[in-house]
Amino acid sequence: MAEANPNSNPGVLETLGEEIVRIVAPVSACMLLVVLLVTALSSSSGGGLASIATIAYSDDSSDSFWDKLKGALLSSLSFVVLITLLTFLLVLLFYLRCTRFLKSYMAFSSLVVLAFLGGEVFLLLISRFYVPIDVVTFSLLLFNFAVVGVLAVFLAKVPIMVNQGYLVIIGVLVAYWFTLLPEWTTWALLIAMSLYDLAAVLLPGGPLRLLVELAISRDEELPALVYEARPVEHLPGAGTRLWRERRDLASNSSSNSNILEAGDPASQDTSLVIAEEGPSVSALTAPFLQQQLERHGEVELEGIGLSSSGAIKLGLGDFIFYSVLVGRAALYDFMTVYACYLAIMSGLGITLLLLAFYRKALPALPVSIALGIIFYLLTRASLEVFMVQCSTNLLMF
Amino acid sequence: MTVAAGFGYVLISLGPALSLFVSVIAKKPFLILTLLASMLFWLISLIVLSGAWRGFLPLKSASWWPYVILIVTSVGFQEATRLIFWKLYKKLEVILDAFAEEKFRSRLSWTDKMQIALAGGLGHGVAHAVFFCVSLLTPSFGPATFFVDRCSHMPFFLVSAIISLGFMIIHTFSMVIAFNAYAEGRKLDQIIIPIIHILAAVMTLINLAPGGCAIGVPLLYIIGGVVLRHCWQMVWRKLTEQGNRQRNSSDIHVS
């Protein structure tokens, strides 16, 4: 394109919405990987999954409509109750400052996810594509993969790309296993999770809300798996430095000196979302979204601060359940996948708008999941017939 | 061959869109968001249309007139949504301009506006290709292919990929023309765009006749070429006239 614009500084198009794109891109990558996994493996793996989610009911295709509905409701209810209990336990532990225990527990659970779920998925892929590989090499590679993953997510200072990449991989693995649940249970679970999310973040006594408030009042990292988009740097260097300091803070949580709060704390309006890991086999997560508005120094630079640079945080649980929805849609048809993808993205956009408006932690699941399910149903019910009718006659417009 | 063929079809229908995306859109976050919004907009319009037609489908009769009604109503509705899209964008542009003024002390340049229009058009085009073609391509990755009786020279997937590429071009660049026409109040262009759209859609009606795709598809591409040429002319005219103006005013600007 001809850049007739003589100004050398970046324009609106380059800067506006960068924060959003930085969160949209990993979510899209996560969904894409789940869809690819589901389509590659759906024919080969027929076995049902026995996990905590099927504790109360296991779907059987011979069951009647009402049996299925009842069973799905029951299992999603038990699932949500379990998550609620675990989240309260997490809040309690966090309140008692068992940070070290929480950290090692979460490192352990991500090790389990990466090593066992990941190993299982890799085995399926290997047998699906007939990859020639021997046991020793495979276990060595898997071991390295898992250990590096745990280090990258929790313990060590690594490049941001590696950290974010591993978070996305954990999301993909967990989401893939969720798509193996029976269809009705998946839908009931998605709805139940978004309702839970809504309650847990917004109700005064909601566990996630307690967690966020606690973390803010103590100025600590949330003990949870959170995807943190790198803040956009308007001042060169400022953003990255800030981010690193934050990581430092996280890695040795004993030293809680406020390097971070260089600005005055009042201008710092913190809140947003997180996912925490529950201890079920399929690591669990409850979501919400956290945004930080840091107006370091920009206030004097920019006059009235329209500019708010801050990282958007999205709980890994949101990643997982978005991907579960898309993965479930992929089991039906690709058209539903595209429709659900667009719906979820618009839901995310709406949530981010609300976030900018309310400036506090918001649940990221309800809007997206609701839109996703509506678009899924509409696509299945009417769009597909229409499209097939047009396309098979080679009619387009 | 099978997976290769599947990817080939996908690349035929989406390849040019992909290169446009990589070269123009991907570096500018706001354009990515515009693209997503425009795809969503197009999808919603399609869902509304399909909902309205749900009661009459699938068409059992072999006659062609129901298809004519279907095409005409669909194109009419989509042109209406283009107008709504423009109205929404117009509101957004005011905010954008204010934001740019405050932050960068410059308003949106005409290239910025044109890029936004391009992203909006590309969103329509990509959504079209995705829903009309790519989402039906899944079987083509398997070991067989599929022919329709009325167009037996080529596999069905190849024909639909080629047609959807043509529509991708038409949608993308007619959006640029349309936005420009709305902005400048050029009545002629405002009328030409719906006419081109409906002409292109009517060209696909030729596919209903046996062997018709050998005539309909080239005609569609001629329309695509006309749109491209028109768009280029318009951009060229703006380039020259704005270039002159800019040269004159930039001295004042710098000082």
PDB file of N, CA and C in Angstrom, chain A residues 12 34 44 62 68 75 95 110 149 178 181 212 232 267 272 284 293 315 322 341 354 392:
ATOM      1  N   VAL A  12      -3.241   5.452  14.109  1.00  0.00           N
ATOM      2  CA  VAL A  12      -4.268   4.798  14.912  1.00  0.00           C
ATOM      3  C   VAL A  12      -4.381   3.323  14.574  1.00  0.00           C
ATOM      4  N   VAL A  34      -6.969 -27.199  18.943  1.00  0.00           N
ATOM      5  CA  VAL A  34      -7.950 -28.170  19.426  1.00  0.00           C
ATOM      6  C   VAL A  34      -8.761 -28.729  18.261  1.00  0.00           C
ATOM      7  N   SER A  44     -10.143 -42.128  15.228  1.00  0.00           N
ATOM      8  CA  SER A  44      -9.342 -43.214  15.784  1.00  0.00           C
ATOM      9  C   SER A  44      -9.704 -43.532  17.230  1.00  0.00           C
ATOM     10  N   SER A  62     -28.112 -45.292  23.820  1.00  0.00           N
ATOM     11  CA  SER A  62     -29.435 -45.922  23.783  1.00  0.00           C
ATOM     12  C   SER A  62     -30.414 -45.251  24.734  1.00  0.00           C
ATOM     13  N   LYS A  68     -30.878 -38.670  29.084  1.00  0.00           N
ATOM     14  CA  LYS A  68     -29.649 -37.968  28.744  1.00  0.00           C
ATOM     15  C   LYS A  68     -29.608 -36.604  29.396  1.00  0.00           C
ATOM     16  N   SER A  75     -24.397 -34.602  36.007  1.00  0.00           N
ATOM     17  CA  SER A  75     -22.930 -34.625  36.033  1.00  0.00           C
ATOM     18  C   SER A  75     -22.354 -33.221  35.998  1.00  0.00           C
ATOM     19  N   TYR A  95      -5.430 -17.509  51.598  1.00  0.00           N
ATOM     20  CA  TYR A  95      -5.633 -16.633  52.737  1.00  0.00           C
ATOM     21  C   TYR A  95      -4.634 -16.951  53.839  1.00  0.00           C
ATOM     22  N   SER A 110       0.392 -29.075  36.539  1.00  0.00           N
ATOM     23  CA  SER A 110       0.699 -28.860  35.121  1.00  0.00           C
ATOM     24  C   SER A 110       1.665 -29.923  34.615  1.00  0.00           C
ATOM     25  N   GLY A 149       8.162 -27.403  30.346  1.00  0.00           N
ATOM     26  CA  GLY A 149       6.863 -26.752  30.448  1.00  0.00           C
ATOM     27  C   GLY A 149       6.597 -26.255  31.849  1.00  0.00           C
ATOM     28  N   PHE A 178     -11.607 -32.682  27.279  1.00  0.00           N
ATOM     29  CA  PHE A 178     -13.008 -32.360  27.535  1.00  0.00           C
ATOM     30  C   PHE A 178     -13.895 -32.693  26.343  1.00  0.00           C
ATOM     31  N   LEU A 181     -15.833 -35.991  26.247  1.00  0.00           N
ATOM     32  CA  LEU A 181     -17.027 -36.241  27.048  1.00  0.00           C
ATOM     33  C   LEU A 181     -18.228 -36.445  26.122  1.00  0.00           C
ATOM     34  N   VAL A 212      -9.463 -12.638  43.913  1.00  0.00           N
ATOM     35  CA  VAL A 212      -8.899 -11.450  43.272  1.00  0.00           C
ATOM     36  C   VAL A 212      -8.724 -10.335  44.283  1.00  0.00           C
ATOM     37  N   VAL A 232       1.335  -3.502  26.031  1.00  0.00           N
ATOM     38  CA  VAL A 232       1.778  -2.757  24.864  1.00  0.00           C
ATOM     39  C   VAL A 232       2.666  -1.622  25.318  1.00  0.00           C
ATOM     40  N   SER A 267      -3.775   5.324  41.192  1.00  0.00           N
ATOM     41  CA  SER A 267      -4.051   5.312  39.763  1.00  0.00           C
ATOM     42  C   SER A 267      -4.074   3.897  39.226  1.00  0.00           C
ATOM     43  N   LEU A 272      -9.334  -8.187  37.149  1.00  0.00           N
ATOM     44  CA  LEU A 272      -9.586  -8.980  35.970  1.00  0.00           C
ATOM     45  C   LEU A 272      -9.559 -10.445  36.129  1.00  0.00           C
ATOM     46  N   LEU A 284      -8.683 -28.343  36.141  1.00  0.00           N
ATOM     47  CA  LEU A 284      -9.860 -27.558  36.077  1.00  0.00           C
ATOM     48  C   LEU A 284      -9.606 -26.122  36.169  1.00  0.00           C
ATOM     49  N   LEU A 293      -4.571  -1.454  34.807  1.00  0.00           N
ATOM     50  CA  LEU A 293      -4.352  -0.202  34.125  1.00  0.00           C
ATOM     51  C   LEU A 293      -3.201   0.451  34.814  1.00  0.00           C
ATOM     52  N   GLY A 315      -7.958 -15.953  32.112  1.00  0.00           N
ATOM     53  CA  GLY A 315      -7.727 -17.225  32.770  1.00  0.00           C
ATOM     54  C   GLY A 315      -7.601 -18.347  31.765  1.00  0.00           C
ATOM     55  N   TYR A 322     -13.591 -22.168  25.845  1.00  0.00           N
ATOM     56  CA  TYR A 322     -13.821 -21.720  24.470  1.00  0.00           C
ATOM     57  C   TYR A 322     -13.457 -22.835  23.504  1.00  0.00           C
ATOM     58  N   TYR A 341     -16.574 -19.922  16.260  1.00  0.00           N
ATOM     59  CA  TYR A 341     -15.358 -19.125  16.442  1.00  0.00           C
ATOM     60  C   TYR A 341     -15.693 -17.637  16.416  1.00  0.00           C
ATOM     61  N   LEU A 354     -16.942  -4.318  28.070  1.00  0.00           N
ATOM     62  CA  LEU A 354     -17.501  -4.178  29.410  1.00  0.00           C
ATOM     63  C   LEU A 354     -16.390  -3.937  30.424  1.00  0.00           C
ATOM     64  N   THR A 392     -24.476 -26.791  -3.441  1.00  0.00           N
ATOM     65  CA  THR A 392     -24.504 -27.953  -4.315  1.00  0.00           C
ATOM     66  C   THR A 392     -25.084 -27.606  -5.675  1.00  0.00           C
TER      67      THR A 392
END
